[in-house]
Tab-separated table of N, CA and C in Angstrom:
chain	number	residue	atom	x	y	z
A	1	UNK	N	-36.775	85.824	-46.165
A	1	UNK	CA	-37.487	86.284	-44.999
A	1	UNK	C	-37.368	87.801	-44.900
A	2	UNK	N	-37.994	88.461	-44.281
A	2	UNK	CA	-38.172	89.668	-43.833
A	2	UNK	C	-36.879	90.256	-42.792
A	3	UNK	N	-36.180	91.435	-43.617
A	3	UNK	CA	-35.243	91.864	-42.507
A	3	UNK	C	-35.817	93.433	-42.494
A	4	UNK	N	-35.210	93.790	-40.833
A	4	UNK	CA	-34.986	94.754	-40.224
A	4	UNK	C	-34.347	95.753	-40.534
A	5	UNK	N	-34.561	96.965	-41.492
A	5	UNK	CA	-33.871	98.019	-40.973
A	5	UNK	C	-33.900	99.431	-40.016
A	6	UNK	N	-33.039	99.788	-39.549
A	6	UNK	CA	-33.032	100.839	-38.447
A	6	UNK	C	-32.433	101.679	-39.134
A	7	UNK	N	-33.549	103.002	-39.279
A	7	UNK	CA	-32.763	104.304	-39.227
A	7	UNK	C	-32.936	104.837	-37.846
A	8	UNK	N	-31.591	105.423	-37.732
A	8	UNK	CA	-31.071	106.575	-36.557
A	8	UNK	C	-31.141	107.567	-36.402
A	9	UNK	N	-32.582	108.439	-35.770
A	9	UNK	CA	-32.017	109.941	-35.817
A	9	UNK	C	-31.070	110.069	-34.243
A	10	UNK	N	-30.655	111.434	-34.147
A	10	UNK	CA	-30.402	112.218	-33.095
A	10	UNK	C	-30.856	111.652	-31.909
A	11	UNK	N	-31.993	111.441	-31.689
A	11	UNK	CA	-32.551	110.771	-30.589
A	11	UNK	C	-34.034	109.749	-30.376
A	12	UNK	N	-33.790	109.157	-31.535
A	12	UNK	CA	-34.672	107.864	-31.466
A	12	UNK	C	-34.435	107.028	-32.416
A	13	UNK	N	-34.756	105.986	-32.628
A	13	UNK	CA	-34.354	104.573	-33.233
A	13	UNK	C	-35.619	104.204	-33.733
A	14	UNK	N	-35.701	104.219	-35.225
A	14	UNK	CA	-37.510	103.832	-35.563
A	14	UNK	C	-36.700	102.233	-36.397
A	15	UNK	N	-37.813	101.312	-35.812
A	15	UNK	CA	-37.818	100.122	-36.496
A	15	UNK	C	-38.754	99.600	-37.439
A	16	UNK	N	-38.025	100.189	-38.860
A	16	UNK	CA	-39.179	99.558	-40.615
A	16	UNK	C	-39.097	98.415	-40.741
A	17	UNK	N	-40.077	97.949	-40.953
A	17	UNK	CA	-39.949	96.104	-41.457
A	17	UNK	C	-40.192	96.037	-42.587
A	18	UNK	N	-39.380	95.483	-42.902
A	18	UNK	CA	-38.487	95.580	-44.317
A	18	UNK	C	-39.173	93.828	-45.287
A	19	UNK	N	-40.112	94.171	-46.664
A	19	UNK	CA	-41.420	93.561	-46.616
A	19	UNK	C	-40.845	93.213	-48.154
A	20	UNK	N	-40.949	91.714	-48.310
A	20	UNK	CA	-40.202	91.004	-49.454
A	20	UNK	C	-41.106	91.166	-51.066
A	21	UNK	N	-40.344	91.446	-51.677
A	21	UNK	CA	-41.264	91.847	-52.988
A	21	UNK	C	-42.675	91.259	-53.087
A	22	UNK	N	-42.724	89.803	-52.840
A	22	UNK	CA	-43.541	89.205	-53.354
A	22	UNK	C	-44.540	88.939	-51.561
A	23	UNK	N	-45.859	89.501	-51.587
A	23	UNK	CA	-46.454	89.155	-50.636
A	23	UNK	C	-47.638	89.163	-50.647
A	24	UNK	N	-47.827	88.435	-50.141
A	24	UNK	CA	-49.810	87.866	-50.437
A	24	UNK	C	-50.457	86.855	-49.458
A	25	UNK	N	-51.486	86.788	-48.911
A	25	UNK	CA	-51.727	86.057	-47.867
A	25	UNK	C	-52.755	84.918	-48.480
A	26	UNK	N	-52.264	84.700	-50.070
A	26	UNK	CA	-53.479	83.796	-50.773
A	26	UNK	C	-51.854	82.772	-50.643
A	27	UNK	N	-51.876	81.360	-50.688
A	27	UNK	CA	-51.731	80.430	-50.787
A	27	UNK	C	-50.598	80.135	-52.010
A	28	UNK	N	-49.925	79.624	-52.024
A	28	UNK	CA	-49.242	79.339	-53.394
A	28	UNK	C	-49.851	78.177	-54.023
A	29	UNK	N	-50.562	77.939	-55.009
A	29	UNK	CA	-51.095	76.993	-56.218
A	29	UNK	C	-50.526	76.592	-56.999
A	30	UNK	N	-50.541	75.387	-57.444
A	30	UNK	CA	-49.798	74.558	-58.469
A	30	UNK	C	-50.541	75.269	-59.742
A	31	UNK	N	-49.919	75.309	-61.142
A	31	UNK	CA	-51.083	75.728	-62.298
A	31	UNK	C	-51.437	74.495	-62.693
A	32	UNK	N	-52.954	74.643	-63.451
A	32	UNK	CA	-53.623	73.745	-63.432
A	32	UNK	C	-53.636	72.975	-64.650
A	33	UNK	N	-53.256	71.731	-64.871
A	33	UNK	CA	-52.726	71.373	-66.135
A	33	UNK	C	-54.193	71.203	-66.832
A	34	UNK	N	-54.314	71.195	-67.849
A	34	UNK	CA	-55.455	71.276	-69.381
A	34	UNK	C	-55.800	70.263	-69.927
A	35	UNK	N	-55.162	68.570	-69.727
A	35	UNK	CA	-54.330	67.924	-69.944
A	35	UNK	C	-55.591	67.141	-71.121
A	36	UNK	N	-56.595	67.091	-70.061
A	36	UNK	CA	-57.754	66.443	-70.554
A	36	UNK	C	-58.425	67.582	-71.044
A	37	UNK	N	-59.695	66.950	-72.367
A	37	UNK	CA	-60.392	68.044	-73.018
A	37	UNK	C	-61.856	67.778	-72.471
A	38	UNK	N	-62.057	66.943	-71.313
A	38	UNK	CA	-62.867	67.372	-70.945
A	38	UNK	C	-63.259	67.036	-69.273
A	39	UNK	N	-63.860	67.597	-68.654
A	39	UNK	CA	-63.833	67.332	-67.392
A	39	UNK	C	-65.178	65.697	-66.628
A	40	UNK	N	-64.483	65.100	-66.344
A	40	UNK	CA	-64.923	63.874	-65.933
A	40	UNK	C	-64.658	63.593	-64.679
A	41	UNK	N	-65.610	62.842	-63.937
A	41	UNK	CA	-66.026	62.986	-62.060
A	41	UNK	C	-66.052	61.423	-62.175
A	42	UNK	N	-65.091	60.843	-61.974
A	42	UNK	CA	-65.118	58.759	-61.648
A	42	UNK	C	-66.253	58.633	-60.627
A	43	UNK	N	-67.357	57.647	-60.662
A	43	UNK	CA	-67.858	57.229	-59.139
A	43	UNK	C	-67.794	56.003	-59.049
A	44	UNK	N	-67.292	55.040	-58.604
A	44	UNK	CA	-67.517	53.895	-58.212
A	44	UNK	C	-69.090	53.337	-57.380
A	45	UNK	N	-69.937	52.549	-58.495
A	45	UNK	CA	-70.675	52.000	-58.242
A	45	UNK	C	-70.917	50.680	-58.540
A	46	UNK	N	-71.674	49.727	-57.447
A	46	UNK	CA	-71.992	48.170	-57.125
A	46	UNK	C	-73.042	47.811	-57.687
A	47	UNK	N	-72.353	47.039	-58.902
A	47	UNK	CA	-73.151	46.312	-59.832
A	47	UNK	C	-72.792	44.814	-59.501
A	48	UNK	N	-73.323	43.871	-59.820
A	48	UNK	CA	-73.845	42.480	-59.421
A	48	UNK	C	-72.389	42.039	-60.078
A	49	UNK	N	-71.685	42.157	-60.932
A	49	UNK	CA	-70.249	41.488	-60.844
A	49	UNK	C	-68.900	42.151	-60.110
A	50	UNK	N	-69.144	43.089	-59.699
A	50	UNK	CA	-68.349	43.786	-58.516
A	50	UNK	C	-68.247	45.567	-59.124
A	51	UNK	N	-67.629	45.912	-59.149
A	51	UNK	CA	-66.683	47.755	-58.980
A	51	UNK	C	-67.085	48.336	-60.083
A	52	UNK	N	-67.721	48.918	-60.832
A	52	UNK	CA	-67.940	49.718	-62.425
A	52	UNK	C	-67.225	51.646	-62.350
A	53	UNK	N	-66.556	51.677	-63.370
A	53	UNK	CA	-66.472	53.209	-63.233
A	53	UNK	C	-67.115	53.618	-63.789
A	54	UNK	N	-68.058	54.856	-63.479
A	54	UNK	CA	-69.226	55.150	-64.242
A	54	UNK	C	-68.596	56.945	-64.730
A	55	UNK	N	-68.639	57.569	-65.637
A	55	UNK	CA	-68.369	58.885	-65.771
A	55	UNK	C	-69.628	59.698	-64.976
A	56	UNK	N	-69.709	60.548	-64.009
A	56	UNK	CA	-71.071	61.114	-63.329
A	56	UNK	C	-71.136	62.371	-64.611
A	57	UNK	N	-70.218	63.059	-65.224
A	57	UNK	CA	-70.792	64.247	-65.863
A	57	UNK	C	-69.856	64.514	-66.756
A	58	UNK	N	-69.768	64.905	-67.534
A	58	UNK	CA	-68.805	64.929	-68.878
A	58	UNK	C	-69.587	66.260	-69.612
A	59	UNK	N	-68.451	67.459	-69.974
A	59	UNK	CA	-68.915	68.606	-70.801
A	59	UNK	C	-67.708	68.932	-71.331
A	60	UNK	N	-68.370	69.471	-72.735
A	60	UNK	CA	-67.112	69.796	-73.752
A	60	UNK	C	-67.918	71.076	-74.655
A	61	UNK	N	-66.836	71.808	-74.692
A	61	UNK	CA	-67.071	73.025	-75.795
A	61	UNK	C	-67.703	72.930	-76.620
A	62	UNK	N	-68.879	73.611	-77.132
A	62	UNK	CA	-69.159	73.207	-78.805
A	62	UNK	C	-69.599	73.801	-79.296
A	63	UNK	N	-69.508	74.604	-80.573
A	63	UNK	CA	-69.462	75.669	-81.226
A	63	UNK	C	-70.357	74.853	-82.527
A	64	UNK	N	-71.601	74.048	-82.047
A	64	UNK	CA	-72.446	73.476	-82.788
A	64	UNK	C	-73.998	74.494	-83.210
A	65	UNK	N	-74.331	74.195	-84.280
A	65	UNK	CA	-75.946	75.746	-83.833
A	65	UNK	C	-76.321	74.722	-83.451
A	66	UNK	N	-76.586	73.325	-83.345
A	66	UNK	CA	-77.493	72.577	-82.820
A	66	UNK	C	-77.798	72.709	-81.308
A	67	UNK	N	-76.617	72.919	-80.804
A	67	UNK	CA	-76.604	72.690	-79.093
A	67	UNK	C	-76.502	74.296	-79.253
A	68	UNK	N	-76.209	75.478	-79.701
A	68	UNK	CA	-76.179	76.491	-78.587
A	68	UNK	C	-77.967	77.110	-79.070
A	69	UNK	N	-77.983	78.044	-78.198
A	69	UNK	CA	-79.516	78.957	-78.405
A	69	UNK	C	-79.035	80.645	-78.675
A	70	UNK	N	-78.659	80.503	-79.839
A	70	UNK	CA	-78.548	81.816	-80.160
A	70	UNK	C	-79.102	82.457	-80.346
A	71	UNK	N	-79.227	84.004	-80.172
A	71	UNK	CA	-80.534	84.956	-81.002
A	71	UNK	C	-79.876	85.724	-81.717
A	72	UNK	N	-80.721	85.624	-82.808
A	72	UNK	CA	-80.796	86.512	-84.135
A	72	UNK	C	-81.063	88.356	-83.960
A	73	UNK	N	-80.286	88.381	-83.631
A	73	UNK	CA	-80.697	90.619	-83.606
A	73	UNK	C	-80.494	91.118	-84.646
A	74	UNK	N	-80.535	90.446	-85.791
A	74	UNK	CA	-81.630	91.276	-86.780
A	74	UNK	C	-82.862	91.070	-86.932
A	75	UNK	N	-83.216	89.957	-86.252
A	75	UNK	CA	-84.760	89.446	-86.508
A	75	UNK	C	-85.289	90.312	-85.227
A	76	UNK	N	-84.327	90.218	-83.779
A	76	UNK	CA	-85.157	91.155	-82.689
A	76	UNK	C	-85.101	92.105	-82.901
A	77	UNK	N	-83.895	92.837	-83.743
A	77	UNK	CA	-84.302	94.797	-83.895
A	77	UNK	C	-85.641	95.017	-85.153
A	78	UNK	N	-85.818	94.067	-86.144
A	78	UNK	CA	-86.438	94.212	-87.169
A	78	UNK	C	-87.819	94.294	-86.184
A	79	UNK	N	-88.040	93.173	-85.235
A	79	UNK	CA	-89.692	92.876	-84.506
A	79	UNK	C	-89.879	94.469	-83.526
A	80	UNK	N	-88.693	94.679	-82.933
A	80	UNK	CA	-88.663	96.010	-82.091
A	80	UNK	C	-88.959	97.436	-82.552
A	81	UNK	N	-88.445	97.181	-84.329
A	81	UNK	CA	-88.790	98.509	-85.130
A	81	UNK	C	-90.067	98.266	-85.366
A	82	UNK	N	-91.022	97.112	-85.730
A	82	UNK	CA	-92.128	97.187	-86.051
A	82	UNK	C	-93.431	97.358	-84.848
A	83	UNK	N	-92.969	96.925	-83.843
A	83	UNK	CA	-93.843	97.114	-82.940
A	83	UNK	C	-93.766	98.616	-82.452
A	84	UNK	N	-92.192	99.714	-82.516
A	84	UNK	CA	-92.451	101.024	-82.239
A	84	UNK	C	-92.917	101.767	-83.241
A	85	UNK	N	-92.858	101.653	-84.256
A	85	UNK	CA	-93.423	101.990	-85.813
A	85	UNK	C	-95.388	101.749	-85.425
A	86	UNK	N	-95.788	100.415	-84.723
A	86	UNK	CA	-96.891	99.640	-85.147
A	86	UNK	C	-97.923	101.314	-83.539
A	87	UNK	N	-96.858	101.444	-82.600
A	87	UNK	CA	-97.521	102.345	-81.599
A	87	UNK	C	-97.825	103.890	-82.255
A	88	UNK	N	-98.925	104.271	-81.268
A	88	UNK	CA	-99.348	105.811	-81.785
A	88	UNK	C	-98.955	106.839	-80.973
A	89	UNK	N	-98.886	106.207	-80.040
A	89	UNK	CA	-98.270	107.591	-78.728
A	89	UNK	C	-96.834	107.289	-78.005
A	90	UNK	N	-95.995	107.717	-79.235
A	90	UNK	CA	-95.203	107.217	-78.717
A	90	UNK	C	-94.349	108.045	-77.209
A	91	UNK	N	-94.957	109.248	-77.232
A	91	UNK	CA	-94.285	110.093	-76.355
A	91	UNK	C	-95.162	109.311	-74.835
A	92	UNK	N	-95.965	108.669	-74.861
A	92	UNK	CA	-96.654	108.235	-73.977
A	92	UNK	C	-95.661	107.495	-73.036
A	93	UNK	N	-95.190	106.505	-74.433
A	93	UNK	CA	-94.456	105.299	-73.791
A	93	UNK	C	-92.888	105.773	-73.272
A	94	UNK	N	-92.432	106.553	-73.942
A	94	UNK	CA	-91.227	107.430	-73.543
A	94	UNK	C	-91.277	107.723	-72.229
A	95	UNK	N	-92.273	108.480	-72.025
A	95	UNK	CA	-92.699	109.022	-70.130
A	95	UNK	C	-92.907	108.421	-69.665
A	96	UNK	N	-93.505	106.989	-69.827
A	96	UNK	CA	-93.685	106.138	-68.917
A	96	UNK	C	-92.060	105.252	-68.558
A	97	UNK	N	-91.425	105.093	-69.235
A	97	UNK	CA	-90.658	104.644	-69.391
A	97	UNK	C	-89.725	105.429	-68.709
A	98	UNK	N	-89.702	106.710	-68.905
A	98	UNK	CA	-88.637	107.714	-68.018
A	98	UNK	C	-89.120	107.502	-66.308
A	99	UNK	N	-90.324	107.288	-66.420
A	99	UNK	CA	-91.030	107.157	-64.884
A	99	UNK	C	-90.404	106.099	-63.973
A	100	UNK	N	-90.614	105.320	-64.832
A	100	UNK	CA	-89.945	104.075	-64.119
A	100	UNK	C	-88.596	103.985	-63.700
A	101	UNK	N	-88.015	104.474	-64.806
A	101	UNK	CA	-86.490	104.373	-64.256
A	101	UNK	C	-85.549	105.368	-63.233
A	102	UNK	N	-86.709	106.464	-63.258
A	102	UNK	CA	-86.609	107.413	-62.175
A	102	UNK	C	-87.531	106.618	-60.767
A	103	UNK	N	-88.544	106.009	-60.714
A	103	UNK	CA	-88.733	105.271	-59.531
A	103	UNK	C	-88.500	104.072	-59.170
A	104	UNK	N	-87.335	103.674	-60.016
A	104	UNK	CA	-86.735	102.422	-59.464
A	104	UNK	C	-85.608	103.399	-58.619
A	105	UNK	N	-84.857	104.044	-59.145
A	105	UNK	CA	-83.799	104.919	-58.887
A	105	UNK	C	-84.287	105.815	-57.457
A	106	UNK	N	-85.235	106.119	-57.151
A	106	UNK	CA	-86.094	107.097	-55.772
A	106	UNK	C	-86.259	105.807	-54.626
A	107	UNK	N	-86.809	104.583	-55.568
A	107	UNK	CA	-86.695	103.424	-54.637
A	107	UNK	C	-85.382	102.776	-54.445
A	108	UNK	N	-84.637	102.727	-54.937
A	108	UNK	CA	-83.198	102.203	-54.034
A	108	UNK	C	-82.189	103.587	-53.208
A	109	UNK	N	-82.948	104.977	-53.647
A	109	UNK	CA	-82.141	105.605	-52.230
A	109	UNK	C	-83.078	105.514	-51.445
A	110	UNK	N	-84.070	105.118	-51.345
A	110	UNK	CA	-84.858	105.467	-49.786
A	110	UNK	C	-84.635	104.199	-49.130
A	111	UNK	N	-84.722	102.913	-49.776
A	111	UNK	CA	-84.240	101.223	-49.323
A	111	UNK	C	-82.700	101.455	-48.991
A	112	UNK	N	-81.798	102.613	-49.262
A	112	UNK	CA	-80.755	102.855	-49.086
A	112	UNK	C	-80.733	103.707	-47.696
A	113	UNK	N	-81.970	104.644	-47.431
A	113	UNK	CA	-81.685	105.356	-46.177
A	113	UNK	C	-82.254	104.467	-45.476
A	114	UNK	N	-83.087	103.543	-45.841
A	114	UNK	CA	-83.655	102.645	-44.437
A	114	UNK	C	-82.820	102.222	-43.984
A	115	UNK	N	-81.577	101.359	-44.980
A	115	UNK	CA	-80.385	100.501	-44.496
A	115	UNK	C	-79.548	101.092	-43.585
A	116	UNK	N	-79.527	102.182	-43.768
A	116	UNK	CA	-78.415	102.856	-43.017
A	116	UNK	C	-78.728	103.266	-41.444
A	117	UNK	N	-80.303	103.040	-41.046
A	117	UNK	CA	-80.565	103.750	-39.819
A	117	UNK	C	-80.778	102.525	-38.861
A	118	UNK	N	-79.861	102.133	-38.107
A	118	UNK	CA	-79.373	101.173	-37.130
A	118	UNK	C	-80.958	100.486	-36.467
A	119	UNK	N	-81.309	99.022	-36.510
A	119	UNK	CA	-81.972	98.676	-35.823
A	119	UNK	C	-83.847	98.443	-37.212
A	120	UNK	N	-83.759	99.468	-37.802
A	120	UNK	CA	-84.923	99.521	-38.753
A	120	UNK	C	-84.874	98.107	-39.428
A	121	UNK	N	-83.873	97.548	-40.578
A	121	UNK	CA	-83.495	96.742	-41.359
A	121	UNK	C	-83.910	95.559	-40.878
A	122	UNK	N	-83.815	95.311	-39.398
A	122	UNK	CA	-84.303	94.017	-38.855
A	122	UNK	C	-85.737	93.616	-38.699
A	123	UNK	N	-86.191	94.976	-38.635
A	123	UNK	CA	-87.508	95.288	-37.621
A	123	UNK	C	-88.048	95.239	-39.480
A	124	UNK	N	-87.627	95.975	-40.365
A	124	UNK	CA	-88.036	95.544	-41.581
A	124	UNK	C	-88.226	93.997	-42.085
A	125	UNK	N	-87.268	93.757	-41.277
A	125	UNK	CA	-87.444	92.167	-42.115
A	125	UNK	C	-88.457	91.009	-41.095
A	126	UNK	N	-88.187	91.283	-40.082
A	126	UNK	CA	-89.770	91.054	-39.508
A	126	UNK	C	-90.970	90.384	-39.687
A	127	UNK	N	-91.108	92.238	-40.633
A	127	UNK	CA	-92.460	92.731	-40.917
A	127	UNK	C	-92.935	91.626	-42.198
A	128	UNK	N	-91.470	91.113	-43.244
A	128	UNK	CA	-91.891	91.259	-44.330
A	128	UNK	C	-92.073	88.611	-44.043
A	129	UNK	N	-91.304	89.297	-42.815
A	129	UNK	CA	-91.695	87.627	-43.140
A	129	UNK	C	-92.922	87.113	-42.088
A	130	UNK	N	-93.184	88.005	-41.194
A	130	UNK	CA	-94.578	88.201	-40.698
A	130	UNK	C	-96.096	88.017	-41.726
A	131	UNK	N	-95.734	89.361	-42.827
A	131	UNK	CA	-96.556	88.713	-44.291
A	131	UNK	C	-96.557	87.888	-45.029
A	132	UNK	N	-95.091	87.514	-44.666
A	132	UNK	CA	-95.254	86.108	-45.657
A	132	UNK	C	-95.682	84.831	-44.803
A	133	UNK	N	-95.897	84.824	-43.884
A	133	UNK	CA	-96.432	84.122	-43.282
A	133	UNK	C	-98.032	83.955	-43.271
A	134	UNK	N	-98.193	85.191	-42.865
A	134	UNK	CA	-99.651	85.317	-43.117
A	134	UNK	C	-100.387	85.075	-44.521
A	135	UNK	N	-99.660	85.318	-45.609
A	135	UNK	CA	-99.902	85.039	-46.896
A	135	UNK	C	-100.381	83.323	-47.322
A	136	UNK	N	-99.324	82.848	-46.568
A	136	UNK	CA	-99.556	81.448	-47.205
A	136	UNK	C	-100.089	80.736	-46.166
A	137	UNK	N	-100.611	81.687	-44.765
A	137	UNK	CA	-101.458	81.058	-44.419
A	137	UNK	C	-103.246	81.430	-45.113
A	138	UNK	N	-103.614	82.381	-45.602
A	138	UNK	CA	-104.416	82.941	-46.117
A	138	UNK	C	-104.844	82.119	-47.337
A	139	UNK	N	-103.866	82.228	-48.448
A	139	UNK	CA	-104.164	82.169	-49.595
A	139	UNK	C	-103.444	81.023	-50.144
A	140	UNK	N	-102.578	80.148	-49.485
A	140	UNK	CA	-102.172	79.049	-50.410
A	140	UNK	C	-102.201	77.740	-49.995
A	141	UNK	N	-102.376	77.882	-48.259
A	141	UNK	CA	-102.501	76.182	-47.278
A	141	UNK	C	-104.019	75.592	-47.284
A	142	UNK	N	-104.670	76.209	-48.130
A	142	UNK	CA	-105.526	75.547	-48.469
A	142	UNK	C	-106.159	75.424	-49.628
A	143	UNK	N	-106.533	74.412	-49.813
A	143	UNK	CA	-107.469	74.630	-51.213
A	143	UNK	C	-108.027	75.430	-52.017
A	144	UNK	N	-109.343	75.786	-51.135
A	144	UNK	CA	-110.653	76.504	-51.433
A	144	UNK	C	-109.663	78.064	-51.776
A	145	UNK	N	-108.665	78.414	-50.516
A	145	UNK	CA	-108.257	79.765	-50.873
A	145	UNK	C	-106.945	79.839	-51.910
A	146	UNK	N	-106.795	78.479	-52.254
A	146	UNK	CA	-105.815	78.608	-53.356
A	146	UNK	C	-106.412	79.094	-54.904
A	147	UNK	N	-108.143	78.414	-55.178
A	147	UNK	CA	-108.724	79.238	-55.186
A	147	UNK	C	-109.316	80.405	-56.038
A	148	UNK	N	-109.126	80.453	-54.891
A	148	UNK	CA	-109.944	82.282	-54.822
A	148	UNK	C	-108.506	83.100	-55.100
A	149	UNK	N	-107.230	83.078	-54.722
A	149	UNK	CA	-106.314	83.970	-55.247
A	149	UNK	C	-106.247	83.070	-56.647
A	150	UNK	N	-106.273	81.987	-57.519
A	150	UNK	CA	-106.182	82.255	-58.347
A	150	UNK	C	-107.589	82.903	-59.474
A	151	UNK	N	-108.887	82.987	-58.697
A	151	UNK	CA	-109.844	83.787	-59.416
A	151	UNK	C	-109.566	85.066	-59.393
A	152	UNK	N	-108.770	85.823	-58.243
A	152	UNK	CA	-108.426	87.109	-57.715
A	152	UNK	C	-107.101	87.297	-59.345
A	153	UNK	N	-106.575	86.931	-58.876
A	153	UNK	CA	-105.657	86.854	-60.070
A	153	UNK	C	-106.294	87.164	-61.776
A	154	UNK	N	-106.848	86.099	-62.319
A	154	UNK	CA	-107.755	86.352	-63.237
A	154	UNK	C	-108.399	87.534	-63.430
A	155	UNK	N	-109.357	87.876	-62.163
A	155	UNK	CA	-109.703	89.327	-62.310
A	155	UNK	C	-108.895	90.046	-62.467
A	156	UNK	N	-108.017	90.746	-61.906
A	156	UNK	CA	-106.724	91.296	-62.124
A	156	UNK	C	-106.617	90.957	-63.400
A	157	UNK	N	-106.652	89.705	-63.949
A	157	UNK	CA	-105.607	90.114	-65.415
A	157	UNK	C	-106.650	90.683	-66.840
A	158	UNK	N	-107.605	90.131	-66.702
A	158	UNK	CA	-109.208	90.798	-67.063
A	158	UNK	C	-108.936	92.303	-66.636
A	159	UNK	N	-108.981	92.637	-65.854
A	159	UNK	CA	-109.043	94.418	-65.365
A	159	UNK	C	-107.647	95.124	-66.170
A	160	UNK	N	-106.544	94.524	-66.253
A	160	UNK	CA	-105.389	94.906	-67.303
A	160	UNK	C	-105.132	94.767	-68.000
A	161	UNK	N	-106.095	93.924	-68.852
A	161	UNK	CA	-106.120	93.865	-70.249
A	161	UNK	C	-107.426	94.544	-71.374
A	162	UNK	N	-108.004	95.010	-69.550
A	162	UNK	CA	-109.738	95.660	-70.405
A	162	UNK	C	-110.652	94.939	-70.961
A	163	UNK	N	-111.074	93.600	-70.595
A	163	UNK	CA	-111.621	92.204	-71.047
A	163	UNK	C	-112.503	92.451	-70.589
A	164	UNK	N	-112.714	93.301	-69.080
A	164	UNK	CA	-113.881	92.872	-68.228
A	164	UNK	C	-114.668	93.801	-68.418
């Protein structure tokens, strides 16, 4: 337990509380034995001759190529060299690319000064589920305008790919 010591000056008495090596306000835990190699959930279910234990989920390590989805990065740097090799401007894509990551970066300090100015953030969020409201009343609770945003769409993808 925790003891008391008192130092004494001249004319006052300060009381340190005196704080045991080990202190933490998390819980003491048993460690967790390994015991089994794999983790299994019992459920008891009623089948027509009475009680069955059924395993609900069972997973185990496996260092199989069958089961994992690995990728090959020599095959993705080889496709990545040929497609920047296959471009002509490349300084194009450079700047565009610098653009972006400078206005993602302009957009999280200004979403950063909104946060900070008391009362906005709410009145922001509002706004944004006000539109979303209006959205799917517009364009998706019905048919006919489900639609038309997906012809709207189409155009759009026609207009960015230069089709149209």
């Amino acid at each position: 337990m925790a003891t008391m010591t008192v130092a004494a000056s001249s004319s006052m008495a300060v009381m340190i509380p005196r704080v045991p090596a080990r202190c933490s306000a998390v819980p003491y835990l048993p460690p967790r034995s390994f015991g089994r190699s794999s983790f299994t959930v019992p459920v008891k279910l009623l089948s027509g001759n009475g009680l069955q234990k059924v395993q609900l989920m069972k997973t185990r390590a496996s260092s199989s190529d069958e089961t994992s989805t690995s990728i090959d990065t020599n095959e993705l740097f080889t496709d990545l060299k040929e497609k920047w090799d296959g471009l002509e401007n490349k300084s194009t894509v450079i700047i565009y690319g610098g653009g972006a990551i400078v206005a993602v970066w302009l957009s999280s300090i200004v979403v950063g000064a909104i946060n900070s100015v008391p009362l906005l953030p709410k009145v922001m969020e509002l706004v944004g589920l006000g539109y979303t409201g209006w959205f799917v009343y517009r364009y998706l609770l019905f048919k006919s305008s489900r639609k038309e945003l997906a012809e709207d769409i189409d155009s759009l993808k026609k207009k960015i790919a230069g089709t149209e």
